[in-house]
Short mmCIF file of C-alpha atoms in Angstrom, two decimals:
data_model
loop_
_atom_site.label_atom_id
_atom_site.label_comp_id
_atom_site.label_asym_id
_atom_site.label_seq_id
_atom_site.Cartn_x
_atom_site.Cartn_y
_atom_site.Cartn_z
CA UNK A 268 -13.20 -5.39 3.38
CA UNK A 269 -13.41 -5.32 7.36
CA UNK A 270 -9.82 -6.40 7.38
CA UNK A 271 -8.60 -3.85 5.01
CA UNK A 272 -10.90 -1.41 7.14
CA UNK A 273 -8.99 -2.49 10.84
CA UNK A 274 -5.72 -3.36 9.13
CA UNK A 275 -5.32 0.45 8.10
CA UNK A 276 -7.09 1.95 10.95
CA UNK A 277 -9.25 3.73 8.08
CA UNK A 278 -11.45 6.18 10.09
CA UNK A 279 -13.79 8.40 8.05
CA UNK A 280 -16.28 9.83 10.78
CA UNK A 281 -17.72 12.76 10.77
CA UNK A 282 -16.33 13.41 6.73
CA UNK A 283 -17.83 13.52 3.59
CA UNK A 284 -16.48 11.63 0.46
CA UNK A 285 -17.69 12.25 -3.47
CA UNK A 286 -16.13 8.93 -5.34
CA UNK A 287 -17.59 6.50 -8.02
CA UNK A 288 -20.11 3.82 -8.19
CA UNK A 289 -18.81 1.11 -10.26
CA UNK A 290 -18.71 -2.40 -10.79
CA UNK A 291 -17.35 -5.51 -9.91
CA UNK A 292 -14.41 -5.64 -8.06
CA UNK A 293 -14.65 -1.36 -7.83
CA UNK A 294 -18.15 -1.27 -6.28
CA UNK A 295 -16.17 -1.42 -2.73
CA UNK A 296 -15.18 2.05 -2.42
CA UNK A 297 -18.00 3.85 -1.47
CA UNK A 298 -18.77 0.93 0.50
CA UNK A 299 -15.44 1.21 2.06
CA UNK A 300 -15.86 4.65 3.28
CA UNK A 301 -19.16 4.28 4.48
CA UNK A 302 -17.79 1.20 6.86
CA UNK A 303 -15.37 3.57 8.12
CA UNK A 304 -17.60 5.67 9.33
CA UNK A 305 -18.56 8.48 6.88
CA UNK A 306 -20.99 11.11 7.49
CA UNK A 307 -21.96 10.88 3.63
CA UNK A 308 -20.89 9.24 0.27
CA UNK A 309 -21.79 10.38 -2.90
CA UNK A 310 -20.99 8.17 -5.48
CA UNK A 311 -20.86 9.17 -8.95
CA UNK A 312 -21.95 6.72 -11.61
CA UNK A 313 -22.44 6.78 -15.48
CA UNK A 314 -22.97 3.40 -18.01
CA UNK A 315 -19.80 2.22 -19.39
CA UNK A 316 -17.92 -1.11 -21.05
CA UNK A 317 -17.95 -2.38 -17.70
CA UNK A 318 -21.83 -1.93 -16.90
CA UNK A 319 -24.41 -0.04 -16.87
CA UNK A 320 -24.95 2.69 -14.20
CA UNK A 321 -28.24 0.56 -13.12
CA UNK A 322 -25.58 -2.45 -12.42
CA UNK A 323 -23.07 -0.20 -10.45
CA UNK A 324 -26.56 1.00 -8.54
CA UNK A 325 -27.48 -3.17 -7.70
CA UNK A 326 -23.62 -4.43 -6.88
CA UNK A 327 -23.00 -1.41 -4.03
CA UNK A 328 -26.22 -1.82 -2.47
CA UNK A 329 -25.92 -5.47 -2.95
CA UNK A 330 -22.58 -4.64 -0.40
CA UNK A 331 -23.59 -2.15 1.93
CA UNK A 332 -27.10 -3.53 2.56
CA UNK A 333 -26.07 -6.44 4.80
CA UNK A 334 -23.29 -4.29 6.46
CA UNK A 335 -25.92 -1.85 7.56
CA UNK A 336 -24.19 1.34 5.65
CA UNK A 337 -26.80 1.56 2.52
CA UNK A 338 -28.50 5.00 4.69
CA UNK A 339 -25.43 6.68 4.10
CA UNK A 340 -24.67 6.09 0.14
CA UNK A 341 -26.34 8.11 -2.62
CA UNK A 342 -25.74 7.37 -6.02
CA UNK A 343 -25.10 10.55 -8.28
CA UNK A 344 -25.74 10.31 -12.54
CA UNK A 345 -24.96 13.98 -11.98
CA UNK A 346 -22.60 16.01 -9.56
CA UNK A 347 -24.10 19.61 -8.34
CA UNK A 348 -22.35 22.47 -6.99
CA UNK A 349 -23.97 21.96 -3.48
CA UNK A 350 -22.15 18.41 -3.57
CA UNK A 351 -18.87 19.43 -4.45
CA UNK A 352 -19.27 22.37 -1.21
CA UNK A 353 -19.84 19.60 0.97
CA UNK A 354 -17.05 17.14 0.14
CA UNK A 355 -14.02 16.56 2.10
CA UNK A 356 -12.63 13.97 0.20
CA UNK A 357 -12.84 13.13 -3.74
CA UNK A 358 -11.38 10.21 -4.59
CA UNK A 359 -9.73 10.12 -8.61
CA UNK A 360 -11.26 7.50 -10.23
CA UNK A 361 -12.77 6.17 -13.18
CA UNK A 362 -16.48 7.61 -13.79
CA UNK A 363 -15.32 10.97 -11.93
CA UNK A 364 -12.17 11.39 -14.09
CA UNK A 365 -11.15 13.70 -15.25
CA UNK A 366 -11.23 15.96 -12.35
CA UNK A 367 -11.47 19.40 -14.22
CA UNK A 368 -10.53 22.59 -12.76
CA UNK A 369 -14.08 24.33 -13.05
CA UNK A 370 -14.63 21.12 -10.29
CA UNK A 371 -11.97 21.83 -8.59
CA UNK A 372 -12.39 25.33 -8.07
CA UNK A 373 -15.99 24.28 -6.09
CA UNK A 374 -14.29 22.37 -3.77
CA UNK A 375 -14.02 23.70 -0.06
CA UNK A 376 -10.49 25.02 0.82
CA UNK A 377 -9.69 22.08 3.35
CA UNK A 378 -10.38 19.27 0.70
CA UNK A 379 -8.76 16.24 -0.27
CA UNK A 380 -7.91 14.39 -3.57
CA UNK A 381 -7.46 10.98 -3.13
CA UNK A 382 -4.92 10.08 -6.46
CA UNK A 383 -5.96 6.13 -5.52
CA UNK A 384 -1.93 5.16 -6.45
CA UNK A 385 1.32 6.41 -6.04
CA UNK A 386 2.31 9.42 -6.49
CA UNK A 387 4.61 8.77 -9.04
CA UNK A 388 2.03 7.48 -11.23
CA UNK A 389 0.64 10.48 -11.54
CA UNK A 390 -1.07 11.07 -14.63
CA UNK A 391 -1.37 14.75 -15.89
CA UNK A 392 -5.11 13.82 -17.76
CA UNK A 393 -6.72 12.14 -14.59
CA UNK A 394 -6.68 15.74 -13.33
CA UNK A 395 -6.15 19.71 -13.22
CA UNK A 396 -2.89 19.86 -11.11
CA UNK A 397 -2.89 23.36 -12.06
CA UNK A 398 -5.91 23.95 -10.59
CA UNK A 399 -5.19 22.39 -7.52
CA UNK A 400 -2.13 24.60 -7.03
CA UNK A 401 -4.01 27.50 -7.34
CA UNK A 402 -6.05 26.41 -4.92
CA UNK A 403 -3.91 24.70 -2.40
CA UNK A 404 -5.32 21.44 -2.45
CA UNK A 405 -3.04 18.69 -1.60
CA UNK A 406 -3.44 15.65 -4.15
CA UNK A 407 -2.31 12.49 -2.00
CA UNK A 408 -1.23 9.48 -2.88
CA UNK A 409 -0.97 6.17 -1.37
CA UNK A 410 2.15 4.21 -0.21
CA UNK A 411 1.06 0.51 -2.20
CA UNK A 412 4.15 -1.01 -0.49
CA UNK A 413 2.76 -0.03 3.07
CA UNK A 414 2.73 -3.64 5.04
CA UNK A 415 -1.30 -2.40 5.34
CA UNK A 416 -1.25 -2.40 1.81
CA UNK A 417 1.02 -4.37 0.23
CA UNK A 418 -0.25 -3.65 -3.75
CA UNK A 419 2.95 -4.22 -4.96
CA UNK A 420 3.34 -7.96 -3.65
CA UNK A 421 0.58 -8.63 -6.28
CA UNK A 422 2.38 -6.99 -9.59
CA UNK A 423 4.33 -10.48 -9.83
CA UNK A 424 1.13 -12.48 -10.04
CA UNK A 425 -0.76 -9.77 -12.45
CA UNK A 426 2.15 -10.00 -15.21
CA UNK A 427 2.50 -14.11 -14.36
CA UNK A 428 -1.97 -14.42 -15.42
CA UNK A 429 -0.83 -12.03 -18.44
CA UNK A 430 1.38 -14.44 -19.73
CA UNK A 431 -0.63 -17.62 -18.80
CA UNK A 432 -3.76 -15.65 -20.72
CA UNK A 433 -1.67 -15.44 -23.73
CA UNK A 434 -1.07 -18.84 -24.23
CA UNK A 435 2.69 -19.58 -22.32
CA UNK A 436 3.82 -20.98 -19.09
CA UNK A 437 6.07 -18.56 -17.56
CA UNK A 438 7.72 -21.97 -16.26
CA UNK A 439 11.18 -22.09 -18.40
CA UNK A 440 9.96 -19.55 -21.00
CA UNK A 441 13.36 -16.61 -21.64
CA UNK A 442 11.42 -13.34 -21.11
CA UNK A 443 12.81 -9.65 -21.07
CA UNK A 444 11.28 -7.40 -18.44
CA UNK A 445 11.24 -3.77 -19.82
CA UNK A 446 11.39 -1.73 -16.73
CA UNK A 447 12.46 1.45 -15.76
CA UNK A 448 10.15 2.45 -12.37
CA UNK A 449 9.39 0.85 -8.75
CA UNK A 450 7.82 -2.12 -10.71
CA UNK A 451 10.90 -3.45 -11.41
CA UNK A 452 11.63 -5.73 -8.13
CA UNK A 453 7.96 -7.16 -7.61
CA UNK A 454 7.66 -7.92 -11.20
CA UNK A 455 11.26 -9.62 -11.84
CA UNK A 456 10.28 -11.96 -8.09
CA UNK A 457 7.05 -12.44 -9.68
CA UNK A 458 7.93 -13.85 -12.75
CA UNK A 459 11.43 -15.69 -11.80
CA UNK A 460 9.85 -17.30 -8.81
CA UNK A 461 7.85 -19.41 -11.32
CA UNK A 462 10.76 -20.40 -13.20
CA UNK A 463 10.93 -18.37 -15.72
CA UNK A 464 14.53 -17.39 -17.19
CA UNK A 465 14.37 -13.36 -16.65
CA UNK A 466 16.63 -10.59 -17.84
CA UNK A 467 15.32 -7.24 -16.84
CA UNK A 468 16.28 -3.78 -19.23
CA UNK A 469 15.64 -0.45 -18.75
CA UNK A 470 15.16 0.67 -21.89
CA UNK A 471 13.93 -1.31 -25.16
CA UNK A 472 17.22 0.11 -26.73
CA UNK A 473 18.99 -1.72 -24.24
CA UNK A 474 17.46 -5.25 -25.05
CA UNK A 475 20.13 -7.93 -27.08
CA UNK A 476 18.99 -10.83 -29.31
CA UNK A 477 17.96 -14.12 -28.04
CA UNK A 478 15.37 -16.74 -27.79
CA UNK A 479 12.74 -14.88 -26.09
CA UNK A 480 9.61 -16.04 -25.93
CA UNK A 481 7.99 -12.90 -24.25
CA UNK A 482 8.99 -8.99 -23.92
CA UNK A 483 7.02 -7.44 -20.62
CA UNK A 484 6.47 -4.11 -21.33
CA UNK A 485 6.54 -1.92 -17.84
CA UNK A 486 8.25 1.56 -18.85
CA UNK A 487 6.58 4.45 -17.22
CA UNK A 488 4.08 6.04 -20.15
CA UNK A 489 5.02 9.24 -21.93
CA UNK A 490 3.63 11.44 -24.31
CA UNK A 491 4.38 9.13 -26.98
CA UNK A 492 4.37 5.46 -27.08
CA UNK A 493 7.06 3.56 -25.29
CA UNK A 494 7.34 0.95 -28.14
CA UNK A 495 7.06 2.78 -31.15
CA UNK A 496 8.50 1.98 -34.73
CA UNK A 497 12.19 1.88 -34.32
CA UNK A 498 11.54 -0.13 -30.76
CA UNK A 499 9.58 -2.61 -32.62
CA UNK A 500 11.79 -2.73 -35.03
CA UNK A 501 14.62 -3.53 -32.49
CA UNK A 502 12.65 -5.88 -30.63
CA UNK A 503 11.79 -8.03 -33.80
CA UNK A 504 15.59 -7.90 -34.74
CA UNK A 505 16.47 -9.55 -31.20
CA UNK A 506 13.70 -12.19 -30.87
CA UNK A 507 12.30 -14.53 -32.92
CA UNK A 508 9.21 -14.53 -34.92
CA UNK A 509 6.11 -14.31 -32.88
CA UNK A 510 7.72 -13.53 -29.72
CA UNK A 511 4.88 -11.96 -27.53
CA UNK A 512 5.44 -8.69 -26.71
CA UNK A 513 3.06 -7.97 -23.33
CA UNK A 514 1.74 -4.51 -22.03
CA UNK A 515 1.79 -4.20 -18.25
CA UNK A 516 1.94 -0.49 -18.13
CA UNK A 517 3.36 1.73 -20.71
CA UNK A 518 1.81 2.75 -24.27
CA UNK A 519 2.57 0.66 -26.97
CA UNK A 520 2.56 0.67 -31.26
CA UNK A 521 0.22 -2.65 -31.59
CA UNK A 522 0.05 -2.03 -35.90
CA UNK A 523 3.86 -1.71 -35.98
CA UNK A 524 4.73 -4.05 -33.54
CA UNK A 525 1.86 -6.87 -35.68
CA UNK A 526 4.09 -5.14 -38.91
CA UNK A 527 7.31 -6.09 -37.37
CA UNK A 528 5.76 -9.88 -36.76
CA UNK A 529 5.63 -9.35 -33.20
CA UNK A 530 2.68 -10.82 -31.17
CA UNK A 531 1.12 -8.39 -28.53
CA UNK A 532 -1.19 -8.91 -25.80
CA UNK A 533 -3.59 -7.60 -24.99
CA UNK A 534 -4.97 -8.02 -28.01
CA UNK A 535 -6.92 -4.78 -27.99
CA UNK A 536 -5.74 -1.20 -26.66
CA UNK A 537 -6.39 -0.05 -23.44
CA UNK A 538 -6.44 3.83 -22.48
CA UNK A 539 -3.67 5.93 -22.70
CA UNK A 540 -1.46 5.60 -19.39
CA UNK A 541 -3.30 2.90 -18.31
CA UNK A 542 -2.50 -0.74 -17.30
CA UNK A 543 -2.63 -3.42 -19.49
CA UNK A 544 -4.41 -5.48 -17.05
CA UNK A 545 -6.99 -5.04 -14.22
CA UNK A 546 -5.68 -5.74 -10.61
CA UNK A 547 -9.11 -7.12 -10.25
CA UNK A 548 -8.34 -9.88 -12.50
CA UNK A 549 -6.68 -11.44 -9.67
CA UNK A 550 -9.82 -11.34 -7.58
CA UNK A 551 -10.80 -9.00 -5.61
CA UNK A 552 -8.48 -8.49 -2.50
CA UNK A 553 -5.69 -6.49 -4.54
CA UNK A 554 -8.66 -3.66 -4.98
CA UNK A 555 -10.07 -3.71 -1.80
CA UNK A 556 -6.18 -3.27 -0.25
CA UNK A 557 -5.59 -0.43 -2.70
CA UNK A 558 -9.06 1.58 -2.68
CA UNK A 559 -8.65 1.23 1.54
CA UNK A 560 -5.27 2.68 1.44
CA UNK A 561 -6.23 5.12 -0.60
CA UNK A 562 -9.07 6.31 1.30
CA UNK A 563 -6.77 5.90 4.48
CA UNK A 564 -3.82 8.32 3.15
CA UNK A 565 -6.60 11.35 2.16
CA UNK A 566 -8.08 10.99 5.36
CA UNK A 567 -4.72 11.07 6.93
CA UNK A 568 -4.01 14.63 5.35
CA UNK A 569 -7.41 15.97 5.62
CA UNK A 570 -6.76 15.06 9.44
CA UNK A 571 -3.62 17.18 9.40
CA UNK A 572 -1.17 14.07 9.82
CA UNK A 573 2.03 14.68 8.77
CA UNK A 574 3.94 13.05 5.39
CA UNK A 575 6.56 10.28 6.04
CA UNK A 576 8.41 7.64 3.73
CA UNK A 577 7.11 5.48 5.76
CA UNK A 578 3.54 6.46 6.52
CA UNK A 579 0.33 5.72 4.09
CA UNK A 580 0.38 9.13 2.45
CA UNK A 581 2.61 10.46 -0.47
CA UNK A 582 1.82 13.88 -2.22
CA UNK A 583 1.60 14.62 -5.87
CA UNK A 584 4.34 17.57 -5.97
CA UNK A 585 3.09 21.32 -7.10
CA UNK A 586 6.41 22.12 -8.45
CA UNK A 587 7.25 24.50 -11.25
CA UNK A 588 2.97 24.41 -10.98
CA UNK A 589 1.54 28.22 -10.82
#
């Protein structure tokens, strides 16, 4: 965490930041901002299938007590108006989501949203773009492949303990990456760099029979699921029997892809949008890089600093929003 902190130059003095209280690998973000020097950090908390709000409570303080930032935490079960006046930052994530616009519209003029990934990622039922139009506040965020960063170098290694957790080696397995994003590069290095035999396709449509021991599922989610019937369908027509069919990112059919005698993993369904897998399951580093960077690109536009390809900062786009 204080390498994250001096690798980014994340400087949060004098500001005042509304996130989560969670567990496990995600208790570091309010501890994060409070390191980097902010005034005040309210941290919203409620009990969920990762722990109870009592946990979230015990793992940040656990955290911020040695580091000598515990003074400047509060942990919230419920969010006031008089908070939401006083925030200059509000970071997207979990327990907070989704950001409404009755929220939004008690937010100070000059605040930040922190989106916590790319912009591109952007997912329209995290929060009320809408409302931040209306209101002029800039949704930012984060450049993962900034070398401060560097989220994307662990995609590779994420889809490689995906496939080791279902049960095959990666090593000289014949596995079609489904990709059609930024995922594409990190993921195909990832997976070919221990041996496995990868052809990548941008659409499921796109995919020819052959022995394939694995389909990785990365297309970017829609309103309906990526693999659906006639996907699964297609997929079980190129591949053998049991072939594994993985989710990284994108929805997927699991009944009609089980129907089609497909295997799928994960095994159960995860949120709509959502990963298939927990950077966290890695360890921890991949969150602290990614929660610091996204604290560092708000607090670069709250400052006034401007937008660049190359900067930490990337803007959700108001377009065709009124």
């Amino acid at each position: 965490m204080k390498l994250a902190v001096a690798d980014t130059g994340l400087d949060m003095s004098g500001m005042t930041v509304l996130t989560e209280a969670a567990t496990g690998a995600y208790a570091v973000t309010p501890v994060l901002a409070a390191m980097a020097g902010a005034k005040h950090v309210y941290a919203f908390t409620r009990s969920g299938r990762h722990g109870t709000a009592s946990d979230a409570k015990r793992e940040i303080f656990e955290l911020a007590a040695p580091l000598g930032v515990a003074d400047r935490i509060e942990i919230l079960e419920k969010i006031s108006p008089e908070v939401l006046h006083n925030v200059d930052i509000v970071t997207n994530s979990g327990h907070l989501r989704p950001l409404t616009a009755e929220l939004i519209d008690q937010l100070r003029g000059d605040a930040v949203i922190a989106l916590m990934f790319e912009a591109w990622e952007f997912r329209r039922e995290d929060l009320d773009i809408e409302a931040c139009a209306r209101r002029k506040i800039p949704v930012v965020g984060v450049n993962e492949r900034h070398p401060a960063v560097d989220v994307f170098s662990f995609l590779g290694p994420l889809a490689v303990k995906q496939l080791h957790d279902c049960g095959l080696a990666v090593l000289g397995n014949r596995i079609g990456l489904l990709c059609d994003n930024d995922f594409l590069a990190p993921l195909h290095n990832g997976l070919a760099s221990l041996g496995a035999n990868v052809k990548t396709f941008n659409s499921v449509a796109a995919v020819h029979p052959g022995a394939w021991d694995a389909f990785v599922v990365a297309l970017q989610p829609a309103d309906t699921p990526r693999v659906g019937q006639a996907e699964a369908a297609h997929l079980a027509a190129c591949a053998p029997a049991g072939a594994v069919v993985v989710q990284f990112w994108g929805d997927i059919d699991r009944a009609v892809l089980a129907a089609n005698g497909l295997a799928v993993w994960p095994t159960q369904s995860v949120g709509q949008g959502h990963m298939g897998i927990l950077l966290s399951e890695i360890g921890p580093e991949p969150i602290v890089r990614l929660q610091t960077g996204g604290l560092r690109a708000a607090e670069w536009v709250r400052r006034g600093g401007a937008v660049t390809r190359d900067g930490f900062a990337q803007l959700v786009p108001w377009q065709g929003v009124t």
